[in-house]
XYZ file of C-alpha atoms in Angstrom:
708
model
C 28.385 17.432 22.113
C 27.800 13.708 22.610
C 26.290 12.493 25.841
C 26.345 9.041 27.438
C 23.211 7.289 28.592
C 23.021 4.188 30.724
C 21.124 1.610 28.665
C 20.788 -1.174 31.207
C 17.065 -0.495 31.218
C 16.782 -0.310 27.456
C 18.907 -3.262 26.387
C 16.548 -5.963 25.224
C 15.841 -8.578 27.820
C 17.044 -11.931 26.562
C 15.902 -13.868 29.621
C 13.299 -12.673 32.074
C 13.885 -14.454 35.383
C 11.199 -16.628 36.882
C 8.813 -14.833 39.194
C 7.594 -17.050 41.994
C 3.821 -17.088 41.913
C 2.267 -16.217 45.261
C -0.106 -18.801 46.615
C -3.628 -17.433 46.800
C -6.540 -19.022 48.602
C -9.414 -20.428 46.628
C -12.756 -18.689 46.574
C -13.606 -16.941 49.838
C -17.301 -17.138 50.675
C -17.141 -13.601 52.129
C -15.709 -12.135 48.941
C -17.967 -10.048 46.679
C -18.573 -12.039 43.506
C -18.772 -9.221 41.003
C -18.151 -9.937 37.353
C -15.433 -7.914 35.655
C -15.610 -6.369 32.165
C -12.457 -4.747 30.784
C -12.922 -2.706 27.606
C -9.800 -1.398 25.883
C -10.067 0.744 22.794
C -6.950 1.061 20.701
C -5.605 4.524 19.854
C -8.279 6.504 21.686
C -7.913 10.202 22.524
C -10.033 11.298 25.511
C -10.992 14.516 23.733
C -12.917 12.465 21.162
C -15.320 11.288 23.871
C -18.022 13.806 24.678
C -17.807 12.969 28.392
C -14.307 14.525 28.214
C -14.862 17.153 25.519
C -17.859 18.200 23.434
C -15.734 19.775 20.723
C -15.635 16.959 18.170
C -18.493 14.435 18.409
C -21.070 12.793 20.639
C -20.472 9.396 22.203
C -23.734 8.776 24.068
C -23.107 5.168 25.102
C -19.671 5.759 26.588
C -21.068 8.930 28.162
C -23.787 6.850 29.834
C -21.106 4.661 31.408
C -19.321 7.788 32.648
C -22.571 9.100 34.142
C -22.957 5.899 36.152
C -19.283 5.503 37.008
C -16.183 7.493 37.886
C -14.382 9.446 35.176
C -10.638 9.966 35.684
C -9.635 13.208 33.979
C -5.858 12.755 34.151
C -5.119 9.137 33.291
C -1.894 8.257 31.501
C -0.418 5.288 29.668
C 3.187 4.312 30.344
C 3.824 3.520 26.686
C 2.321 4.734 23.374
C 2.117 1.245 21.812
C -0.428 -1.560 22.044
C 1.303 -4.674 23.410
C 3.290 -2.916 26.163
C 0.236 -0.943 27.315
C -1.945 -4.031 27.631
C 0.894 -5.833 29.376
C 1.089 -2.938 31.845
C -2.651 -3.323 32.502
C -2.771 -7.104 32.860
C 0.479 -7.451 34.836
C 0.166 -4.297 36.962
C 3.785 -3.317 36.367
C 5.694 -1.076 33.968
C 8.037 -2.256 31.191
C 10.933 -1.656 33.577
C 9.681 -4.745 35.425
C 8.103 -7.038 32.825
C 10.443 -6.130 29.944
C 7.884 -5.719 27.132
C 8.896 -2.415 25.517
C 7.398 -2.606 22.021
C 4.945 -4.474 19.785
C 7.705 -6.242 17.852
C 10.014 -8.987 19.103
C 8.675 -9.132 22.652
C 6.709 -11.935 24.237
C 5.200 -11.799 27.722
C 6.992 -14.267 29.951
C 4.564 -16.978 30.996
C 6.063 -17.058 34.489
C 4.716 -13.603 35.354
C 1.417 -13.637 37.224
C -1.311 -11.897 35.211
C -4.565 -10.432 36.470
C -6.344 -13.101 34.456
C -4.473 -15.926 36.160
C -5.245 -14.427 39.554
C -8.959 -14.246 38.764
C -8.861 -17.764 37.367
C -7.533 -18.902 40.730
C -10.714 -17.469 42.245
C -12.890 -19.538 39.892
C -13.639 -16.830 37.334
C -14.495 -17.879 33.801
C -12.203 -15.868 31.564
C -12.608 -14.765 27.945
C -10.778 -12.317 25.694
C -11.967 -11.086 22.301
C -9.230 -9.316 20.405
C -9.521 -6.837 17.555
C -6.122 -6.997 15.862
C -2.772 -8.683 15.409
C -0.636 -6.659 17.902
C -2.347 -8.643 20.674
C -2.153 -11.982 18.865
C -1.946 -15.035 21.108
C 1.681 -15.552 20.085
C 2.709 -12.539 22.198
C 1.794 -14.154 25.490
C -1.212 -12.340 26.979
C -3.298 -15.523 26.698
C -2.167 -16.604 30.170
C -5.166 -17.496 32.319
C -7.821 -17.136 29.615
C -10.226 -20.012 28.957
C -10.947 -18.437 25.564
C -8.600 -16.061 23.743
C -10.406 -15.272 20.511
C -7.982 -13.631 18.091
C -9.445 -15.145 14.921
C -9.213 -12.090 12.693
C -7.718 -13.976 9.766
C -4.214 -14.382 8.445
C -1.281 -12.043 8.536
C -1.661 -9.126 6.159
C 0.389 -9.345 3.015
C 0.680 -5.579 3.097
C 3.605 -4.445 5.137
C 1.894 -1.250 6.189
C -1.191 -2.624 7.912
C -2.204 -4.859 10.774
C -4.834 -7.517 10.310
C -7.912 -6.468 12.250
C -11.633 -7.082 12.547
C -14.421 -4.621 13.144
C -15.717 -3.824 16.624
C -19.112 -5.349 15.862
C -17.491 -8.731 15.127
C -15.493 -8.585 18.367
C -18.504 -7.569 20.459
C -20.817 -10.139 18.823
C -18.386 -12.910 19.687
C -17.995 -11.563 23.211
C -21.777 -11.541 23.743
C -22.042 -15.078 22.355
C -19.478 -16.142 24.948
C -21.352 -14.362 27.758
C -24.533 -16.285 26.976
C -22.882 -19.489 28.179
C -21.216 -18.132 31.346
C -22.223 -18.331 34.938
C -21.074 -15.774 37.472
C -18.364 -14.837 38.165
C -16.691 -14.072 34.856
C -13.941 -11.822 33.498
C -14.421 -10.577 29.945
C -11.871 -8.492 28.035
C -13.091 -6.756 24.861
C -10.475 -5.065 22.672
C -11.523 -2.857 19.734
C -8.886 -1.710 17.258
C -10.978 0.483 14.967
C -9.610 3.996 15.764
C -6.121 2.851 14.755
C -4.964 4.183 11.401
C -5.954 3.665 8.637
C -9.142 5.519 9.556
C -11.955 3.886 7.585
C -15.237 3.893 9.518
C -18.247 2.044 8.080
C -21.368 3.874 6.980
C -23.077 5.990 8.106
C -20.031 7.204 10.037
C -17.890 7.462 6.908
C -20.266 10.042 5.471
C -21.038 11.788 8.754
C -17.347 12.291 9.522
C -15.967 12.607 6.016
C -13.519 15.340 7.066
C -12.585 13.620 10.325
C -12.584 9.836 9.780
C -10.736 9.238 13.057
C -13.737 10.633 14.937
C -15.943 8.512 12.693
C -14.151 5.387 13.935
C -14.693 6.475 17.546
C -18.389 7.167 16.924
C -18.745 3.702 15.362
C -17.111 2.025 18.371
C -19.412 3.949 20.701
C -22.431 2.638 18.776
C -21.182 -0.957 18.996
C -20.435 -0.677 22.718
C -23.999 0.521 23.162
C -25.148 -2.911 22.040
C -22.879 -4.541 24.647
C -24.147 -2.270 27.425
C -27.750 -2.963 26.374
C -27.066 -6.696 26.548
C -25.720 -6.351 30.085
C -28.742 -4.301 31.153
C -31.344 -6.605 29.591
C -29.765 -9.695 31.136
C -29.405 -8.223 34.615
C -25.619 -8.213 34.488
C -24.772 -4.517 34.529
C -25.373 -3.800 38.232
C -23.264 -6.771 39.302
C -20.295 -6.073 37.022
C -17.171 -4.013 37.608
C -16.628 -2.240 34.281
C -13.339 -0.597 33.388
C -13.156 1.320 30.117
C -9.842 2.709 28.879
C -7.623 3.264 25.875
C -4.190 1.736 25.408
C -2.767 5.056 24.173
C -3.851 8.121 22.247
C -3.263 9.420 18.724
C -1.186 12.500 17.890
C -3.108 13.547 14.759
C -0.263 15.895 13.854
C 0.414 17.406 17.275
C 4.146 18.008 17.711
C 4.482 16.905 14.095
C 3.685 13.254 14.873
C 1.111 11.772 12.489
C -0.073 8.844 14.614
C 1.582 7.323 17.724
C 4.478 5.204 18.939
C 7.149 7.837 18.344
C 6.985 10.665 20.888
C 5.503 10.493 24.401
C 3.611 13.768 24.558
C 0.129 13.850 26.074
C -1.385 13.495 22.611
C -0.456 9.819 22.823
C 0.007 9.190 26.588
C -3.209 10.807 27.878
C -5.942 8.165 27.911
C -9.600 7.875 28.912
C -10.357 5.903 32.057
C -13.898 5.289 33.273
C -14.708 2.831 36.076
C -18.171 1.657 37.006
C -18.061 0.345 40.578
C -21.175 -1.760 41.367
C -23.146 0.134 43.969
C -20.710 3.052 43.862
C -21.440 6.728 43.427
C -20.663 8.471 40.118
C -18.101 11.244 40.049
C -14.862 12.624 38.639
C -11.256 12.349 39.806
C -8.737 15.030 38.871
C -5.633 13.275 40.212
C -2.927 11.734 38.013
C -3.524 7.984 37.589
C -2.182 5.335 35.190
C -2.608 1.900 33.642
C -0.826 0.042 36.445
C -3.543 1.251 38.841
C -6.126 -0.991 37.164
C -4.850 -4.323 38.566
C -4.926 -3.262 42.265
C -8.272 -1.508 41.741
C -9.782 -4.756 40.451
C -8.390 -6.651 43.437
C -9.848 -4.211 45.960
C -13.236 -4.087 44.245
C -13.540 -7.867 44.007
C -12.174 -8.442 47.508
C -9.058 -10.252 46.353
C -5.675 -9.968 48.061
C -3.284 -7.816 46.013
C 0.013 -9.395 44.920
C 3.032 -7.688 46.451
C 4.757 -6.906 43.142
C 2.085 -4.506 41.848
C 3.399 -1.026 41.045
C 0.115 0.892 40.849
C -2.336 1.954 43.548
C -5.993 1.096 44.000
C -8.331 3.825 42.805
C -11.227 2.855 45.051
C -10.374 5.511 47.642
C -10.028 8.183 44.953
C -13.422 7.177 43.583
C -14.847 7.875 47.048
C -13.358 11.367 47.081
C -10.161 10.698 48.998
C -6.769 11.980 47.865
C -4.280 9.546 46.393
C -0.762 9.455 47.837
C 1.885 11.506 46.080
C 3.463 9.396 43.353
C 5.337 9.465 40.066
C 4.274 7.872 36.783
C 7.044 6.429 34.627
C 6.713 6.525 30.829
C 8.781 5.536 27.810
C 8.708 5.457 24.026
C 11.275 2.946 22.832
C 9.950 1.775 19.478
C 12.390 4.074 17.590
C 15.221 2.827 19.783
C 14.547 -0.852 19.232
C 13.532 -0.667 15.590
C 16.036 1.921 14.341
C 18.680 2.521 16.980
C 17.527 6.083 17.568
C 17.815 7.734 20.971
C 15.629 6.236 23.741
C 12.948 8.419 25.275
C 11.999 7.971 28.927
C 10.600 10.214 31.624
C 8.130 10.682 34.437
C 5.073 12.657 35.485
C 4.873 13.968 39.047
C 1.991 16.248 39.844
C 1.937 18.944 37.186
C 5.537 18.355 36.091
C 6.502 16.120 33.192
C 10.168 15.416 32.450
C 11.591 13.860 29.275
C 15.129 12.473 29.367
C 16.606 12.483 25.865
C 19.574 14.127 24.111
C 17.407 17.267 23.939
C 15.626 17.087 27.335
C 12.214 18.600 27.943
C 10.276 19.766 30.988
C 6.650 20.909 30.994
C 4.180 22.317 33.503
C 1.031 20.360 32.682
C -1.155 22.560 34.862
C -0.420 25.552 32.654
C 0.613 23.785 29.448
C -1.122 20.416 29.006
C -0.394 20.447 25.263
C 3.356 20.717 26.035
C 4.180 23.709 23.854
C 6.676 25.533 26.102
C 9.801 23.548 27.027
C 11.071 24.777 30.409
C 14.202 22.607 30.395
C 16.615 25.258 29.002
C 15.834 27.516 31.990
C 16.128 24.783 34.641
C 18.853 22.783 36.304
C 17.895 19.235 35.423
C 20.108 17.299 37.817
C 17.343 16.635 40.337
C 15.017 15.387 37.595
C 17.621 12.993 36.229
C 18.354 11.751 39.741
C 14.660 11.153 40.379
C 14.345 9.238 37.089
C 17.290 7.050 38.023
C 15.605 6.336 41.354
C 12.360 5.410 39.600
C 14.225 3.059 37.284
C 15.923 1.399 40.230
C 12.672 1.038 42.183
C 10.528 -0.282 39.336
C 13.012 -2.625 37.680
C 12.823 -6.270 38.614
C 14.880 -6.764 41.752
C 16.527 -9.997 40.666
C 19.490 -10.331 38.362
C 18.313 -8.817 35.100
C 19.403 -10.280 31.807
C 20.766 -7.862 29.272
C 22.168 -8.669 25.868
C 24.469 -11.583 26.409
C 25.596 -14.439 24.209
C 23.963 -17.768 24.993
C 24.879 -21.020 23.336
C 22.172 -22.849 21.418
C 21.831 -25.737 23.874
C 21.423 -23.375 26.837
C 18.945 -21.277 24.911
C 16.777 -24.296 24.110
C 16.762 -25.327 27.780
C 15.731 -21.843 28.799
C 12.960 -21.873 26.223
C 11.654 -25.140 27.635
C 11.282 -23.395 31.004
C 9.322 -20.507 29.508
C 12.127 -17.992 29.183
C 11.980 -15.768 26.125
C 14.804 -14.199 24.191
C 14.673 -11.039 22.114
C 17.832 -11.061 20.020
C 17.919 -7.639 18.438
C 21.102 -6.260 16.991
C 23.542 -4.316 19.126
C 22.536 -0.700 19.708
C 24.518 2.438 20.427
C 25.226 3.246 24.049
C 25.673 6.974 23.585
C 23.551 9.507 21.762
C 23.876 13.086 20.645
C 21.309 15.641 19.554
C 21.443 14.278 16.006
C 19.958 11.017 17.387
C 17.129 12.768 19.235
C 13.625 11.892 18.044
C 12.818 15.556 17.506
C 15.803 15.858 15.156
C 14.824 12.715 13.284
C 11.127 13.526 13.006
C 11.294 14.551 9.301
C 12.325 11.001 8.357
C 9.522 9.518 10.453
C 7.022 11.855 8.783
C 8.243 10.938 5.304
C 7.857 7.268 6.165
C 4.288 7.817 7.350
C 3.475 9.982 4.325
C 4.781 7.288 2.000
C 2.282 4.855 3.535
C -0.490 7.432 3.233
C 0.355 7.952 -0.441
C 0.362 4.202 -1.037
C -3.071 3.736 0.529
C -4.308 6.686 -1.509
C -3.225 4.944 -4.716
C -0.213 7.202 -5.342
C 2.537 4.598 -5.216
C 5.085 6.715 -7.077
C 4.936 9.428 -4.420
C 5.552 6.727 -1.837
C 8.565 5.517 -3.808
C 9.933 9.057 -4.055
C 9.564 9.753 -0.331
C 11.182 6.476 0.717
C 14.026 6.973 -1.752
C 14.660 10.401 -0.213
C 14.791 8.879 3.263
C 17.252 6.210 2.178
C 19.452 8.781 0.438
C 19.833 10.661 3.738
C 19.620 7.769 6.240
C 21.112 4.569 4.909
C 20.759 3.037 8.388
C 16.942 3.249 8.228
C 16.230 -0.418 7.486
C 12.447 -0.039 7.573
C 12.596 2.413 4.668
C 14.302 -0.221 2.489
C 11.699 -2.822 3.466
C 8.787 -0.504 2.689
C 10.322 0.620 -0.605
C 10.733 -2.995 -1.685
C 7.054 -3.581 -0.959
C 6.080 -0.654 -3.163
C 8.277 -1.898 -5.994
C 6.538 -5.270 -5.672
C 3.155 -3.544 -6.005
C 4.439 -1.936 -9.206
C 5.460 -5.351 -10.536
C 9.162 -4.512 -10.237
C 10.353 -7.556 -8.317
C 13.944 -7.241 -9.477
C 14.033 -3.629 -8.253
C 12.526 -4.771 -4.947
C 15.208 -7.411 -4.458
C 17.918 -4.937 -5.429
C 16.591 -2.532 -2.781
C 16.634 -5.207 -0.072
C 20.116 -6.321 -1.062
C 21.364 -2.735 -0.826
C 19.633 -2.392 2.530
C 21.375 -5.488 3.865
C 24.740 -4.207 2.676
C 24.185 -1.074 4.757
C 22.448 -2.888 7.644
C 23.866 -6.430 7.699
C 22.363 -7.300 11.087
C 18.813 -6.170 10.344
C 16.450 -9.057 11.034
C 13.698 -7.180 9.229
C 15.667 -6.953 5.998
C 16.888 -10.531 6.278
C 13.339 -11.877 6.527
C 11.983 -9.546 3.818
C 14.795 -10.550 1.457
C 14.026 -14.239 1.966
C 10.324 -13.714 1.263
C 11.026 -11.806 -1.943
C 13.449 -14.513 -3.110
C 10.548 -16.983 -2.877
C 8.506 -14.633 -5.072
C 11.072 -14.824 -7.885
C 11.630 -18.576 -7.563
C 15.104 -18.498 -6.007
C 14.173 -21.102 -3.420
C 17.651 -22.277 -2.399
C 18.748 -18.711 -1.736
C 15.484 -18.072 0.130
C 16.048 -21.071 2.400
C 19.572 -19.888 3.168
C 18.580 -16.321 4.037
C 15.463 -17.334 6.030
C 17.492 -19.780 8.104
C 19.909 -16.947 8.809
C 17.009 -14.843 10.034
C 15.693 -17.679 12.200
C 19.101 -18.037 13.823
C 18.311 -14.638 15.356
C 14.533 -14.745 15.827
C 13.497 -18.384 15.919
C 10.305 -17.606 17.834
C 8.699 -15.902 14.823
C 6.001 -18.226 13.367
C 5.739 -16.138 10.212
C 9.383 -16.767 9.322
C 8.968 -20.504 9.952
C 5.940 -20.434 7.655
C 7.913 -18.769 4.871
C 10.754 -21.237 5.349
C 8.180 -24.002 4.896
C 6.985 -22.365 1.671
C 10.561 -22.164 0.394
C 11.232 -25.845 1.171
C 7.922 -26.926 -0.360
C 8.572 -24.890 -3.497
C 11.862 -26.717 -4.014
C 10.231 -30.105 -3.434
C 11.629 -30.761 0.048
C 8.402 -31.884 1.707
C 9.934 -33.235 4.915
C 11.719 -30.026 5.850
C 8.666 -28.028 4.778
C 6.420 -29.979 7.154
C 8.916 -29.512 10.005
C 9.036 -25.766 9.384
C 5.233 -25.503 9.302
C 4.943 -27.547 12.501
C 7.389 -25.230 14.272
C 5.258 -22.298 13.189
C 2.185 -23.965 14.712
C 3.983 -24.735 17.957
C 4.554 -20.994 18.268
C 1.038 -20.035 17.136
C -1.548 -22.787 16.799
C -4.195 -20.309 15.601
C -2.356 -19.473 12.372
C -4.710 -20.297 9.448
C -2.137 -19.575 6.730
C 0.079 -22.386 8.003
C -2.788 -24.879 8.063
C -3.690 -23.859 4.510
C -0.075 -24.308 3.420
C 0.060 -27.726 5.062
C -3.146 -28.629 3.247
C -1.611 -27.582 -0.069
C 1.549 -29.549 0.691
C -0.309 -32.766 1.509
C -2.566 -32.305 -1.525
C 0.459 -32.007 -3.805
C 1.942 -35.116 -2.164
C -1.338 -36.989 -2.658
C -1.382 -36.138 -6.361
C 1.983 -37.879 -6.680
C 1.717 -40.655 -4.090
C -2.002 -41.455 -4.543
C -1.975 -42.282 -0.818
C -5.267 -41.858 1.041
C -3.379 -40.738 4.128
C -1.925 -37.703 2.365
C -5.356 -36.752 1.035
C -6.870 -37.130 4.504
C -4.162 -34.858 5.957
C -4.826 -32.295 3.225
C -8.558 -32.225 4.004
C -7.921 -31.961 7.757
C -5.557 -28.998 7.392
C -7.780 -27.107 4.946
C -10.728 -27.608 7.320
C -8.656 -26.322 10.237
C -7.685 -23.213 8.256
C -11.359 -22.533 7.507
C -12.340 -23.108 11.133
C -9.845 -20.427 12.178
C -10.701 -18.068 9.324
C -14.158 -18.666 7.788
C -13.390 -16.066 5.124
C -10.289 -17.858 3.816
C -11.106 -18.341 0.114
C -7.796 -20.066 -0.677
C -8.512 -22.763 1.910
C -11.958 -23.374 0.405
C -10.367 -23.747 -3.025
C -7.812 -26.225 -1.692
C -10.450 -28.177 0.184
C -12.529 -28.355 -2.986
C -9.551 -29.750 -4.897
C -8.973 -32.354 -2.165
C -12.634 -33.425 -2.250
C -12.377 -33.602 -6.025
C -9.537 -36.098 -5.698
C -11.713 -38.281 -3.451
C -14.400 -38.288 -6.154
C -16.888 -36.251 -4.099
C -17.592 -33.642 -6.780
C -20.654 -32.202 -5.048
C -18.569 -31.351 -1.975
C -15.834 -30.011 -4.247
C -18.251 -27.732 -6.104
C -19.704 -26.437 -2.826
C -16.219 -25.475 -1.632
C -15.239 -23.811 -4.908
C -18.484 -21.850 -5.004
C -17.846 -20.692 -1.441
C -14.342 -19.575 -2.485
C -15.823 -17.559 -5.374
C -18.504 -16.120 -3.098
C -15.739 -14.834 -0.816
C -13.551 -13.611 -3.690
C -15.425 -13.159 -6.957
C -12.260 -12.723 -9.066
C -10.366 -15.690 -7.595
C -9.228 -17.446 -10.749
C -8.451 -20.983 -9.525
C -11.933 -21.885 -8.221
C -13.527 -20.206 -11.267
C -11.540 -22.516 -13.546
C -12.191 -25.545 -11.318
C -15.938 -24.853 -11.369
C -15.875 -24.562 -15.148
C -14.240 -27.967 -15.470
C -16.463 -29.567 -12.820
C -19.737 -28.407 -14.354
C -18.534 -29.377 -17.821
C -17.761 -32.879 -16.531
C -21.269 -33.053 -15.031
C -22.755 -32.054 -18.408
C -23.990 -28.649 -17.239
C -22.535 -26.617 -20.105
C -24.325 -23.368 -19.291
C -22.884 -23.304 -15.772
C -19.474 -24.342 -17.072
C -19.560 -21.548 -19.657
C -20.462 -18.978 -16.972
C -17.454 -19.811 -14.800
C -14.991 -20.248 -17.665
C -15.936 -16.822 -19.033
C -15.470 -15.295 -15.588
C -12.088 -17.010 -15.374
C -11.137 -15.577 -18.755
C -12.070 -12.062 -17.629
C -10.067 -12.418 -14.429
C -6.945 -14.134 -15.762
C -6.579 -13.982 -19.538
C -3.768 -11.440 -19.559
C -1.768 -13.483 -17.031
C -1.860 -16.949 -18.531
C 0.389 -18.453 -21.197
C -0.520 -18.843 -24.888
C -0.911 -22.578 -24.424
C -3.291 -22.024 -21.521
C -5.249 -19.497 -23.589
C -5.687 -22.064 -26.385
C -6.952 -24.665 -23.911
C -9.351 -22.188 -22.299
C -10.787 -21.065 -25.633
C -11.226 -24.695 -26.627
C -13.153 -25.413 -23.414
C -15.371 -22.382 -23.987
C -16.116 -23.531 -27.556
C -16.953 -26.965 -26.193
C -19.452 -25.412 -23.781
C -21.051 -23.389 -26.581
C -21.652 -26.451 -28.758
C -25.187 -27.837 -28.665
């Protein structure tokens, strides 16, 4: 039997209305000038911290914070994904209000007041140090930060992984920033390490060989110990409000979910929350609390007036042993809805009861069944729960005229963009769902998708191909399966099969932005540049705020010799994300190729500038070092060129272009032994991939080096 669901809440917000910013007074001399440290650990289960459970591992440094602070035993996220959860924290409202429901295709509206902006108004220095791409500056949480350090390198070429950096890099940069700050300051440290894939560094890899997820948590605990030690040694700890939490948990197979972002059971919604209140008494709180409580708690602790729009409650009274008022906690898991058109999942927690509204509804008694194993819904009349959920939605949604999916002409859209409005033009979704659309029904396809990625990372690409092919055979509307399968075919060197897969996917899902963009990128790979330009422009008609697509459009234009349009595309990418090293590298390559033809000093200067900018943003960018070396070579500064090429080889020992360039450079300088070393390394790395003519030239150069 098919049931209808109102989707006003779920329809993607094309325009989020302006929120008038309250006027706050400047610094009040009577206000307590505590510093504020926010630590968020991605994908962190409370039961992997020994202050919550001693079953799995010891986390002595986080435990020490809990011993000094207040540990909240029943804290919950509103969403099981990274960007929405951090938006909930920094805006103090749920996705019903701010409209950020998923990691993909949502950008925080700059007109919303963030906690950071509020603190900035009270003269706080503000710094954020981010561990991975889901919180990239392009998604809008930079508002109010003096420094938003998300320099973890370029976008991953692998479709299955996020670009990230280790906790020690994040914390080192954060401590470097602290050294130059005067009180008061707000520092946000985000560590991504426990997110899959689980690959802890030694010694944690060996210590937790059978449980690498716990190894990642143990590693993060060790790194945070260094941060806590720094605060202690520099006299900062006692004067700093410290809030430690996770953005969501990790299922690890509970309810059949491998990771997170799919269901909304406690395996992924239950989070750690520890608050150190300067001068406060340590303790534990057993009341239900949530992410939106952090913003008002910070305000009360720092003596700052709370904005009226906040949807959480201050936890200061609970920390002092007082009972919190009765309340409900809204939650949602809408990634499957937005990415695949599967049934939305929303619900609420009230006391010990947790209600899921979906085609197959669920009700659990968390007091007796925290792991949610016994669904009470079939034995209950659910009308009152649905009515309460509707009331919650009404109360927590933005009170102004919301903007659902509506057609907007291009001129109007550009004007709205200039005012800071953001559109999210996903394809039209179903407005009614049956049990066949329920996430529990569709779980086998989700599991096969995750297992295909696991097989790929384990080196078993053919198993990944088989699993994805099985998914597509049964669910031709699963656009992500086509995209992933194409990536695997590319890894196998079967580009034609990859393009065929994407073409078939588009025939079955003609409005899929994901397949449109993937198809355009693969067309570049096979040299069909005109077709790539056409399909990428089609994708940008729908999602023109995506800097990655603009970058690929630039590559397509450049590859077909259209430098002007390529530059314009790259510049649009940088307007959207000015910390995007790949684009600067591509601009450097473009201007270098122009300089080789035009012989204009201006083009060469632009090439050098852009390569240097790419390296500044990503010091490990070997391609940028190679390009910069080539640009210096054109200026005649061979010493600088050699230094750059050697740096490129140091970063990537099998990188063929700088190996060849070094061989030629040292040969030209008369250093035949050095030239021979690099030419032989180039031959080892590239001989099977170069043409017969290139092989003849290489062998001739090697013979030349061997002559006395």
